[in-house]
Short mmCIF file of C-alpha atoms in Angstrom, two decimals:
data_model
loop_
_atom_site.label_atom_id
_atom_site.label_comp_id
_atom_site.label_asym_id
_atom_site.label_seq_id
_atom_site.Cartn_x
_atom_site.Cartn_y
_atom_site.Cartn_z
CA MET A 498 0.00 0.00 0.00
CA ALA A 499 1.49 3.34 -1.02
CA PHE A 500 1.29 6.47 1.12
CA SER A 501 1.73 9.94 -0.30
CA PRO A 502 2.70 12.98 1.79
CA LEU A 503 -0.82 14.31 1.32
CA THR A 504 -2.41 11.21 2.87
CA SER A 505 0.09 10.42 5.59
CA GLY A 506 -1.66 12.31 8.38
CA CYS A 507 -2.28 10.42 11.59
CA SER A 508 -6.04 10.33 11.09
CA ASN A 509 -5.59 8.09 8.06
CA TYR A 510 -3.74 5.52 10.12
CA CYS A 511 -6.26 5.46 12.94
CA ASN A 512 -8.74 3.73 10.67
CA VAL A 513 -9.02 -0.01 11.20
CA GLY A 514 -9.17 -0.89 7.54
CA ILE A 515 -5.94 0.62 6.27
CA GLY A 516 -4.75 -2.72 4.91
CA TRP A 517 -1.31 -3.13 6.46
CA LYS A 518 -2.31 -6.10 8.63
CA SER A 519 -3.18 -8.21 5.61
CA SER A 520 0.02 -7.51 3.66
CA SER A 521 2.13 -10.51 2.66
CA TRP A 522 5.23 -9.37 4.53
CA PHE A 523 3.22 -9.07 7.75
CA VAL A 524 2.19 -12.73 7.56
CA GLN A 525 5.65 -13.75 6.36
CA PHE A 526 7.30 -12.20 9.40
CA GLY A 527 5.26 -14.38 11.75
CA PHE A 528 2.41 -12.11 12.79
CA PHE A 529 -1.30 -12.83 12.83
CA SER A 530 -3.68 -10.25 11.44
CA ASN A 531 -4.33 -8.99 14.97
CA GLY A 532 -0.74 -7.81 15.23
CA VAL A 533 0.65 -10.47 17.56
CA SER A 534 3.36 -13.00 16.96
CA ALA A 535 2.28 -16.25 15.40
CA LYS A 536 4.98 -18.13 17.22
CA PRO A 537 3.81 -20.05 20.28
CA THR A 538 4.52 -18.58 23.69
CA LYS A 539 6.41 -20.75 26.12
CA ASN A 540 4.98 -21.26 29.55
CA ASN A 541 8.11 -19.90 31.14
CA GLY A 542 8.69 -18.92 34.71
CA SER A 543 5.26 -20.07 35.84
CA LYS A 544 3.02 -23.06 35.41
CA GLY A 545 1.18 -21.90 32.34
CA PHE A 546 -0.39 -18.56 31.47
CA ARG A 547 -2.86 -18.57 34.32
CA VAL A 548 -5.63 -16.15 35.07
CA CYS A 549 -4.54 -14.11 38.08
CA ALA A 550 -6.35 -14.23 41.39
CA SER A 551 -9.52 -12.17 41.23
CA SER A 552 -10.48 -11.71 44.86
CA SER A 553 -9.73 -8.77 47.11
CA SER A 554 -9.10 -8.98 50.84
CA SER A 555 -9.30 -6.77 53.88
CA SER A 556 -5.62 -7.57 54.41
CA ASP A 557 -4.65 -5.97 51.09
CA PRO A 558 -1.93 -3.31 51.46
CA LEU A 559 -3.04 0.28 51.93
CA LEU A 560 -1.81 1.27 48.47
CA VAL A 561 -3.90 -1.41 46.78
CA LYS A 562 -7.00 -0.27 48.66
CA ALA A 563 -6.41 3.34 47.64
CA ALA A 564 -5.85 2.31 44.03
CA ARG A 565 -9.25 0.59 44.11
CA ARG A 566 -10.75 3.74 45.65
CA GLU A 567 -11.64 1.97 48.86
CA ARG A 568 -11.79 3.93 52.09
CA VAL A 569 -8.39 4.47 53.72
CA SER A 570 -7.32 6.34 56.84
CA ARG A 571 -4.46 8.17 55.14
CA PRO A 572 -2.86 8.45 51.70
CA PRO A 573 -0.41 5.64 50.93
CA ALA A 574 2.95 6.95 49.76
CA TRP A 575 5.86 5.78 47.65
CA MET A 576 8.30 7.50 45.29
CA MET A 577 9.30 6.85 41.74
CA ARG A 578 13.04 6.03 41.71
CA GLN A 579 12.89 5.63 45.48
CA ALA A 580 15.81 3.16 45.20
CA GLY A 581 18.79 4.83 43.61
CA ARG A 582 21.78 7.12 43.66
CA TYR A 583 20.48 9.57 46.25
CA MET A 584 20.95 6.84 48.89
CA ALA A 585 24.44 6.36 50.30
CA VAL A 586 23.87 2.62 50.72
CA TYR A 587 23.04 2.34 47.00
CA ARG A 588 26.13 4.28 45.94
CA LYS A 589 28.28 2.00 48.06
CA LEU A 590 26.74 -1.07 46.43
CA ALA A 591 27.17 0.47 42.96
CA GLU A 592 30.89 0.89 43.59
CA LYS A 593 31.18 -2.87 44.03
CA HIS A 594 28.83 -3.58 41.09
CA PRO A 595 29.37 -0.75 38.56
CA SER A 596 27.30 -2.32 35.78
CA PHE A 597 23.67 -1.17 35.86
CA ARG A 598 22.58 -4.27 34.00
CA GLU A 599 24.28 -6.46 36.58
CA ARG A 600 22.48 -4.60 39.36
CA SER A 601 19.13 -4.80 37.60
CA GLU A 602 19.42 -8.37 36.27
CA THR A 603 20.87 -10.23 39.27
CA THR A 604 18.26 -11.49 41.71
CA ASP A 605 20.22 -10.92 44.91
CA LEU A 606 21.14 -7.38 43.90
CA ILE A 607 17.62 -6.54 42.72
CA VAL A 608 16.17 -7.63 46.04
CA GLU A 609 18.82 -5.85 48.10
CA ILE A 610 18.41 -2.57 46.21
CA SER A 611 14.61 -2.76 46.16
CA LEU A 612 14.57 -3.22 49.94
CA GLN A 613 17.01 -0.38 50.70
CA PRO A 614 14.28 2.32 50.83
CA TRP A 615 11.92 -0.10 52.55
CA GLU A 616 14.38 -0.62 55.36
CA ALA A 617 15.16 3.10 55.60
CA PHE A 618 11.73 4.72 55.19
CA HIS A 619 9.01 2.03 55.12
CA PRO A 620 7.06 3.40 52.16
CA ASP A 621 3.66 1.93 51.32
CA GLY A 622 4.94 0.64 47.99
CA VAL A 623 8.12 -1.31 47.27
CA ILE A 624 8.89 -1.15 43.57
CA ILE A 625 11.19 -3.70 42.00
CA PHE A 626 14.56 -2.30 40.97
CA SER A 627 14.55 -2.78 37.23
CA ASP A 628 14.29 -0.83 33.98
CA ILE A 629 11.66 -0.45 31.28
CA LEU A 630 14.19 -1.85 28.77
CA THR A 631 14.90 -4.99 30.81
CA PRO A 632 12.52 -7.28 28.84
CA LEU A 633 13.84 -6.27 25.39
CA PRO A 634 16.33 -9.14 24.90
CA ALA A 635 13.56 -11.58 25.82
CA PHE A 636 11.77 -10.76 22.56
CA GLY A 637 14.74 -10.16 20.28
CA VAL A 638 16.04 -6.63 20.89
CA GLN A 639 19.57 -6.45 22.27
CA PHE A 640 20.83 -3.38 24.09
CA ASP A 641 23.75 -2.06 26.13
CA ILE A 642 23.95 0.73 28.67
CA GLU A 643 26.98 2.97 28.19
CA ASP A 644 28.25 5.38 30.82
CA VAL A 645 27.91 8.50 28.68
CA ARG A 646 25.27 7.63 26.07
CA GLY A 647 23.00 5.58 28.30
CA PRO A 648 20.89 2.88 26.60
CA VAL A 649 22.13 1.88 23.15
CA ILE A 650 20.06 -0.40 20.89
CA GLN A 651 22.49 -2.50 18.88
CA SER A 652 20.22 -2.90 15.83
CA PRO A 653 17.47 -0.24 15.63
CA ILE A 654 14.28 -1.36 13.91
CA ARG A 655 13.17 1.03 11.16
CA SER A 656 12.21 -1.29 8.33
CA GLU A 657 10.36 -4.46 7.45
CA GLU A 658 13.69 -6.28 7.51
CA GLY A 659 14.28 -5.17 11.10
CA LEU A 660 11.00 -6.70 12.22
CA LYS A 661 12.38 -10.15 11.45
CA SER A 662 14.45 -10.04 14.65
CA LEU A 663 11.35 -9.96 16.85
CA HIS A 664 9.93 -13.08 18.46
CA SER A 665 7.49 -13.97 21.22
CA ILE A 666 8.63 -13.00 24.69
CA ASP A 667 10.68 -15.73 26.36
CA LEU A 668 9.92 -15.37 30.05
CA GLU A 669 12.70 -17.80 30.98
CA LYS A 670 15.09 -14.98 30.15
CA LEU A 671 13.33 -12.85 32.76
CA GLN A 672 13.38 -15.37 35.58
CA PHE A 673 15.40 -12.96 37.71
CA VAL A 674 12.41 -10.61 37.66
CA GLY A 675 9.97 -13.29 38.77
CA ASP A 676 12.33 -14.62 41.43
CA SER A 677 12.93 -11.12 42.78
CA LEU A 678 9.24 -10.32 43.02
CA ARG A 679 8.55 -13.58 44.87
CA ILE A 680 11.30 -12.82 47.38
CA LEU A 681 10.13 -9.23 47.84
CA ARG A 682 6.57 -10.40 48.43
CA LYS A 683 7.81 -12.82 51.08
CA GLU A 684 10.06 -10.23 52.75
CA VAL A 685 7.50 -7.42 52.85
CA GLY A 686 4.34 -9.49 53.23
CA ASP A 687 1.22 -7.33 53.30
CA GLN A 688 2.94 -4.44 55.08
CA ALA A 689 3.37 -2.70 51.73
CA ALA A 690 2.39 -3.26 48.12
CA ILE A 691 4.96 -4.86 45.83
CA LEU A 692 5.00 -2.82 42.64
CA GLY A 693 5.96 -4.04 39.20
CA PHE A 694 6.24 -1.85 36.16
CA VAL A 695 6.61 -1.77 32.39
CA GLY A 696 7.17 0.75 29.65
CA ALA A 697 4.29 1.55 27.31
CA PRO A 698 4.71 0.39 23.68
CA TRP A 699 5.26 3.90 22.28
CA THR A 700 7.92 4.70 24.87
CA ILE A 701 9.73 1.40 24.33
CA ALA A 702 9.50 1.91 20.57
CA THR A 703 11.24 5.28 20.83
CA TYR A 704 14.37 3.52 22.09
CA ILE A 705 14.12 0.71 19.55
CA VAL A 706 13.66 3.06 16.59
CA GLU A 707 15.94 5.90 17.65
CA GLY A 708 18.67 3.53 18.76
CA GLY A 709 18.74 4.87 22.29
CA THR A 710 17.78 8.04 24.12
CA THR A 711 16.84 11.13 22.14
CA ARG A 712 15.74 14.69 22.70
CA THR A 713 13.99 15.14 19.37
CA TYR A 714 12.23 11.84 18.48
CA THR A 715 12.64 12.73 14.82
CA LYS A 716 13.22 9.20 13.49
CA ILE A 717 10.16 7.64 15.09
CA LYS A 718 7.94 10.62 14.32
CA ASP A 719 9.08 10.42 10.71
CA MET A 720 8.10 6.74 10.67
CA CYS A 721 4.55 7.72 11.61
CA HIS A 722 4.31 9.17 8.09
CA THR A 723 6.88 7.28 6.00
CA ALA A 724 6.62 3.74 7.37
CA PRO A 725 3.42 3.56 9.44
CA HIS A 726 2.95 -0.14 8.66
CA VAL A 727 6.35 -0.97 10.16
CA LEU A 728 5.75 1.15 13.24
CA ARG A 729 2.30 -0.32 13.80
CA ALA A 730 3.68 -3.85 13.52
CA LEU A 731 6.39 -3.00 16.07
CA LEU A 732 3.90 -1.41 18.47
CA SER A 733 1.51 -4.36 18.14
CA HIS A 734 4.28 -6.82 18.94
CA LEU A 735 5.33 -4.73 21.93
CA SER A 736 1.78 -4.52 23.29
CA LYS A 737 1.44 -8.31 23.33
CA ALA A 738 4.89 -8.87 24.86
CA ILE A 739 4.34 -6.21 27.52
CA ALA A 740 0.92 -7.63 28.45
CA GLU A 741 2.47 -11.08 28.94
CA TYR A 742 5.27 -9.51 30.98
CA ILE A 743 2.73 -7.78 33.24
CA VAL A 744 0.84 -11.02 33.87
CA TYR A 745 4.17 -12.71 34.67
CA GLN A 746 4.97 -9.99 37.22
CA VAL A 747 1.55 -10.31 38.84
CA GLU A 748 1.79 -14.10 39.01
CA SER A 749 5.23 -13.65 40.60
CA GLY A 750 3.90 -11.46 43.40
CA ALA A 751 3.32 -7.88 42.20
CA HIS A 752 0.25 -6.32 43.82
CA CYS A 753 0.08 -3.42 41.40
CA ILE A 754 1.63 -2.45 38.04
CA GLN A 755 2.64 0.98 36.80
CA ILE A 756 2.78 1.61 33.06
CA PHE A 757 5.33 4.27 32.16
CA ASP A 758 4.54 6.04 28.90
CA SER A 759 7.44 8.30 29.73
CA TRP A 760 7.74 9.80 26.26
CA GLY A 761 4.04 9.82 25.38
CA GLY A 762 4.04 13.50 26.31
CA GLN A 763 6.36 14.14 23.36
CA LEU A 764 3.40 13.49 21.06
CA PRO A 765 0.69 16.06 20.31
CA PRO A 766 -2.57 14.76 21.78
CA HIS A 767 -4.07 13.71 18.44
CA MET A 768 -0.88 11.76 17.65
CA TRP A 769 -0.93 10.12 21.09
CA ASP A 770 -4.45 8.97 20.26
CA CYS A 771 -3.07 7.14 17.22
CA TRP A 772 0.38 5.95 18.20
CA SER A 773 0.24 5.28 21.92
CA LYS A 774 -3.30 5.00 23.27
CA PRO A 775 -4.51 2.03 21.16
CA TYR A 776 -1.63 -0.12 22.37
CA ILE A 777 -2.10 0.87 26.01
CA ASP A 778 -5.80 0.09 25.54
CA GLU A 779 -4.87 -3.39 24.31
CA ILE A 780 -2.63 -4.03 27.29
CA VAL A 781 -5.21 -2.79 29.79
CA SER A 782 -7.92 -4.92 28.18
CA THR A 783 -5.74 -8.02 28.47
CA ILE A 784 -4.83 -7.37 32.10
CA LYS A 785 -8.40 -6.57 33.10
CA ARG A 786 -9.42 -9.90 31.63
CA LYS A 787 -6.60 -11.98 33.12
CA CYS A 788 -5.87 -10.09 36.36
CA PRO A 789 -9.06 -8.14 37.10
CA GLN A 790 -8.13 -7.23 40.68
CA THR A 791 -4.66 -5.92 39.87
CA PRO A 792 -4.65 -2.11 39.87
CA LEU A 793 -2.96 -0.44 36.91
CA VAL A 794 -1.35 2.99 37.13
CA LEU A 795 -0.57 5.03 34.00
CA TYR A 796 2.09 7.72 34.19
CA ILE A 797 3.14 10.08 31.40
CA ASN A 798 5.76 12.77 31.83
CA GLY A 799 4.23 16.03 30.59
CA ASN A 800 0.67 14.75 30.69
CA GLY A 801 -1.24 18.00 31.25
CA GLY A 802 -2.76 17.86 27.78
CA LEU A 803 -3.62 14.16 27.98
CA LEU A 804 -5.43 13.61 31.26
CA GLU A 805 -8.91 13.01 29.89
CA ARG A 806 -7.48 10.77 27.16
CA MET A 807 -5.49 8.77 29.72
CA LYS A 808 -8.66 8.10 31.70
CA THR A 809 -10.31 6.42 28.71
CA THR A 810 -7.63 3.70 28.63
CA GLY A 811 -9.39 1.98 31.52
CA VAL A 812 -6.53 2.10 34.02
CA ASP A 813 -7.34 2.44 37.72
CA VAL A 814 -5.00 5.31 38.58
CA ILE A 815 -3.62 8.29 36.65
CA GLY A 816 -0.21 9.55 37.72
CA LEU A 817 0.18 13.34 37.48
CA ASP A 818 3.52 14.98 36.88
CA TRP A 819 4.37 18.03 38.98
CA THR A 820 3.43 20.55 36.27
CA VAL A 821 -0.28 19.73 36.69
CA ASP A 822 -2.08 21.38 39.58
CA MET A 823 -3.51 18.56 41.69
CA ALA A 824 -6.80 20.34 42.28
CA ASP A 825 -7.21 20.96 38.55
CA GLY A 826 -6.21 17.38 37.77
CA ARG A 827 -8.80 16.00 40.18
CA LYS A 828 -11.53 18.23 38.74
CA ARG A 829 -10.69 17.18 35.20
CA LEU A 830 -10.54 13.48 35.99
CA GLY A 831 -13.42 13.33 38.46
CA THR A 832 -13.64 11.12 41.51
CA ASP A 833 -14.39 7.84 39.74
CA ILE A 834 -10.70 7.12 39.12
CA GLY A 835 -7.61 7.02 41.31
CA ILE A 836 -4.94 9.69 41.11
CA GLN A 837 -1.23 9.59 42.00
CA GLY A 838 1.31 12.28 42.71
CA ASN A 839 2.42 14.88 42.47
CA VAL A 840 4.88 16.76 44.67
CA ASP A 841 7.61 18.51 42.69
CA PRO A 842 10.80 16.45 43.26
CA ALA A 843 12.77 19.67 43.73
CA THR A 844 10.68 20.46 46.81
CA LEU A 845 12.70 17.83 48.67
CA PHE A 846 15.64 20.23 48.50
CA CYS A 847 13.61 22.94 50.29
CA PRO A 848 13.35 23.51 54.05
CA LEU A 849 11.32 20.74 55.66
CA PRO A 850 8.43 23.02 56.70
CA ALA A 851 8.01 24.02 53.05
CA LEU A 852 7.98 20.35 52.07
CA THR A 853 5.34 19.68 54.72
CA ASP A 854 3.15 22.48 53.40
CA GLU A 855 3.42 21.20 49.83
CA ILE A 856 2.52 17.63 50.80
CA ARG A 857 -0.50 18.89 52.72
CA ARG A 858 -1.61 21.01 49.75
CA VAL A 859 -1.37 18.07 47.36
CA VAL A 860 -3.21 15.68 49.69
CA LYS A 861 -5.98 18.18 50.39
CA SER A 862 -6.41 18.87 46.66
CA ALA A 863 -6.51 15.17 45.76
CA GLY A 864 -9.20 14.26 48.27
CA THR A 865 -9.49 11.46 50.79
CA ARG A 866 -10.40 8.63 48.43
CA GLY A 867 -8.39 7.19 45.56
CA HIS A 868 -5.15 9.11 46.08
CA ILE A 869 -1.63 7.67 46.19
CA LEU A 870 0.91 10.23 47.35
CA ASN A 871 4.02 10.34 45.19
CA LEU A 872 6.34 12.76 43.49
CA GLY A 873 5.50 14.16 40.08
CA HIS A 874 8.62 12.48 38.72
CA GLY A 875 11.49 10.38 40.05
CA VAL A 876 13.67 11.23 43.04
CA LEU A 877 16.47 13.53 41.90
CA VAL A 878 20.13 12.66 42.35
CA GLY A 879 21.44 14.49 45.40
CA THR A 880 18.09 14.56 47.20
CA PRO A 881 18.73 14.63 50.97
CA GLU A 882 17.76 11.36 52.59
CA ASP A 883 16.32 13.19 55.58
CA ALA A 884 13.90 14.95 53.24
CA VAL A 885 12.77 11.60 51.86
CA ALA A 886 12.27 10.34 55.41
CA HIS A 887 10.30 13.49 56.22
CA PHE A 888 8.10 12.97 53.14
CA PHE A 889 7.01 9.57 54.41
CA ASP A 890 6.65 10.77 58.00
CA VAL A 891 4.26 13.50 56.88
CA ALA A 892 2.29 11.03 54.76
CA LYS A 893 1.85 8.75 57.76
CA SER A 894 0.71 11.63 59.97
CA PHE A 895 -2.59 12.11 58.13
CA ASP A 896 -5.76 10.71 59.61
CA PHE A 897 -8.75 11.00 57.30
CA ASP A 898 -11.02 9.57 59.99
CA LYS A 899 -10.36 12.41 62.42
CA VAL A 900 -9.34 15.49 60.49
CA GLU A 901 -12.23 16.92 58.53
CA ASP A 902 -10.00 19.61 57.07
CA HIS A 903 -8.48 17.00 54.78
CA VAL A 904 -11.76 16.70 52.88
CA SER A 905 -11.31 18.80 49.76
CA GLU A 906 -13.66 20.21 47.22
CA ALA A 907 -12.56 17.35 44.99
CA ASP A 908 -14.51 14.92 47.16
CA LYS A 909 -17.68 16.84 46.35
CA VAL A 910 -17.30 16.54 42.60
CA VAL A 911 -19.99 14.35 41.07
CA ALA A 912 -18.28 11.53 39.18
#
C-alpha cells in the first residue's frame, strides 16, 4: 500500500481498515492479522499462562485499597526512583557492582536494592529495581547501557527487515524478575504493596527506533508518516509482549503495576491517540481480563494535555507529573478514578516546613479517596535522605477519619 505525503496524516492511520495487517510481509514475518506474533509462547517462569487471582481482601496493602478507591485512613505513599543514587547505601553497592545491567538483572542485587528504601523509610509501595528496557532481549532486541550515552540499541528497527528479529517473549530470560518479586513479596508481606512496572509500547518503541535516548524523536515521528505499517507492527508486537510480561509480574507477586509512557508526552494529543493510546488500551484490556483485581497505574511525563485521554484507557489510577495542579487534575478526571502524585521532586531540596506544606496542599487537593501520594517524577540525584524520610513521616501523619480539614472540594465533585 502506497502512502503519499498528502495522505500520511495520523487520522488516516487510525482507521481499522488501512490494509497493512493483511500484507504478505506481515504474515511472512510471523504475525497474525491482529498484530501479535504467530509463534507459540512458552509457559516460562510459571506453570502456564494462568488467570490471576480475582479476589480482594481486607488484608490488602493500603496502596492497593487506595488504588481501588476503597476507604483508607491516610494516603499511601511511595516515590518513583525511590531506590537509587540519592541513597548512600546504594552508591556503596554500585561501587562494588558498577554495571547497571548487573544490578538490575541479578536477583540478589535486585532484592537488596529494592529493599534499601523499605528498610530506611518504610514506604507503602516497594517497587522492583529494574528498567523499562529490561525485557527487550527476551523478545529479540539487544541493548547495552553505556556510561555517557545511556541505553544503546544494537540494531534499531526502522524497516520491514528489522521486524524479522522480533519473536514472542521468552519469560525464561526474565526469571530474575519473577524470582525477585517472589522474594520481595515474602520479605515485605502485606505491610506494603509490591510494585511491578513496564514501559508503554510507544515509549519502548522510541528507544528501539531511535537507537537509544533522544531529545527530538525525529526518526520515530518520521516513521509515523513514511513507514506507518512498520511502526504499527512494532507497536503491536510490543503490546502483546508487555501484556504477557505484566501477567508474569503479577503471578510472581506484584500487587500493582505501573505503566510508564514516559515519552508519550512528546506526542501532540491527536498523535498520542493514534500511536500510543490504542496499544495501552490493548494491554489494559488483556490485564483486566486476566488479572481483574490488579490495579494499573498510568504515568506520562508532561501529561497536562492528555489527562482526559489517559482516563479512557481503563486504568485504575492516573499519575500526574508536577506541572499539573492537583486540584485541577482532580476536577478534570473526576472522583471515579484514582490519582497519584504529584509533589515537585525539587521540593525535597527545600526547608522541611516548606515540604510539609506542599505535601498537605497536594493531599488536600486530591481528596481522601483514591489518592496515592508520590512525586510528580522520580527522586532527583542528590536529594537529601532526611527529606525523603520526612516525606514519608508526613504522609503517615494524616488521619482521614479524624481530620475533617483534609476533605477537599474534589470529594464533592460528582463523578
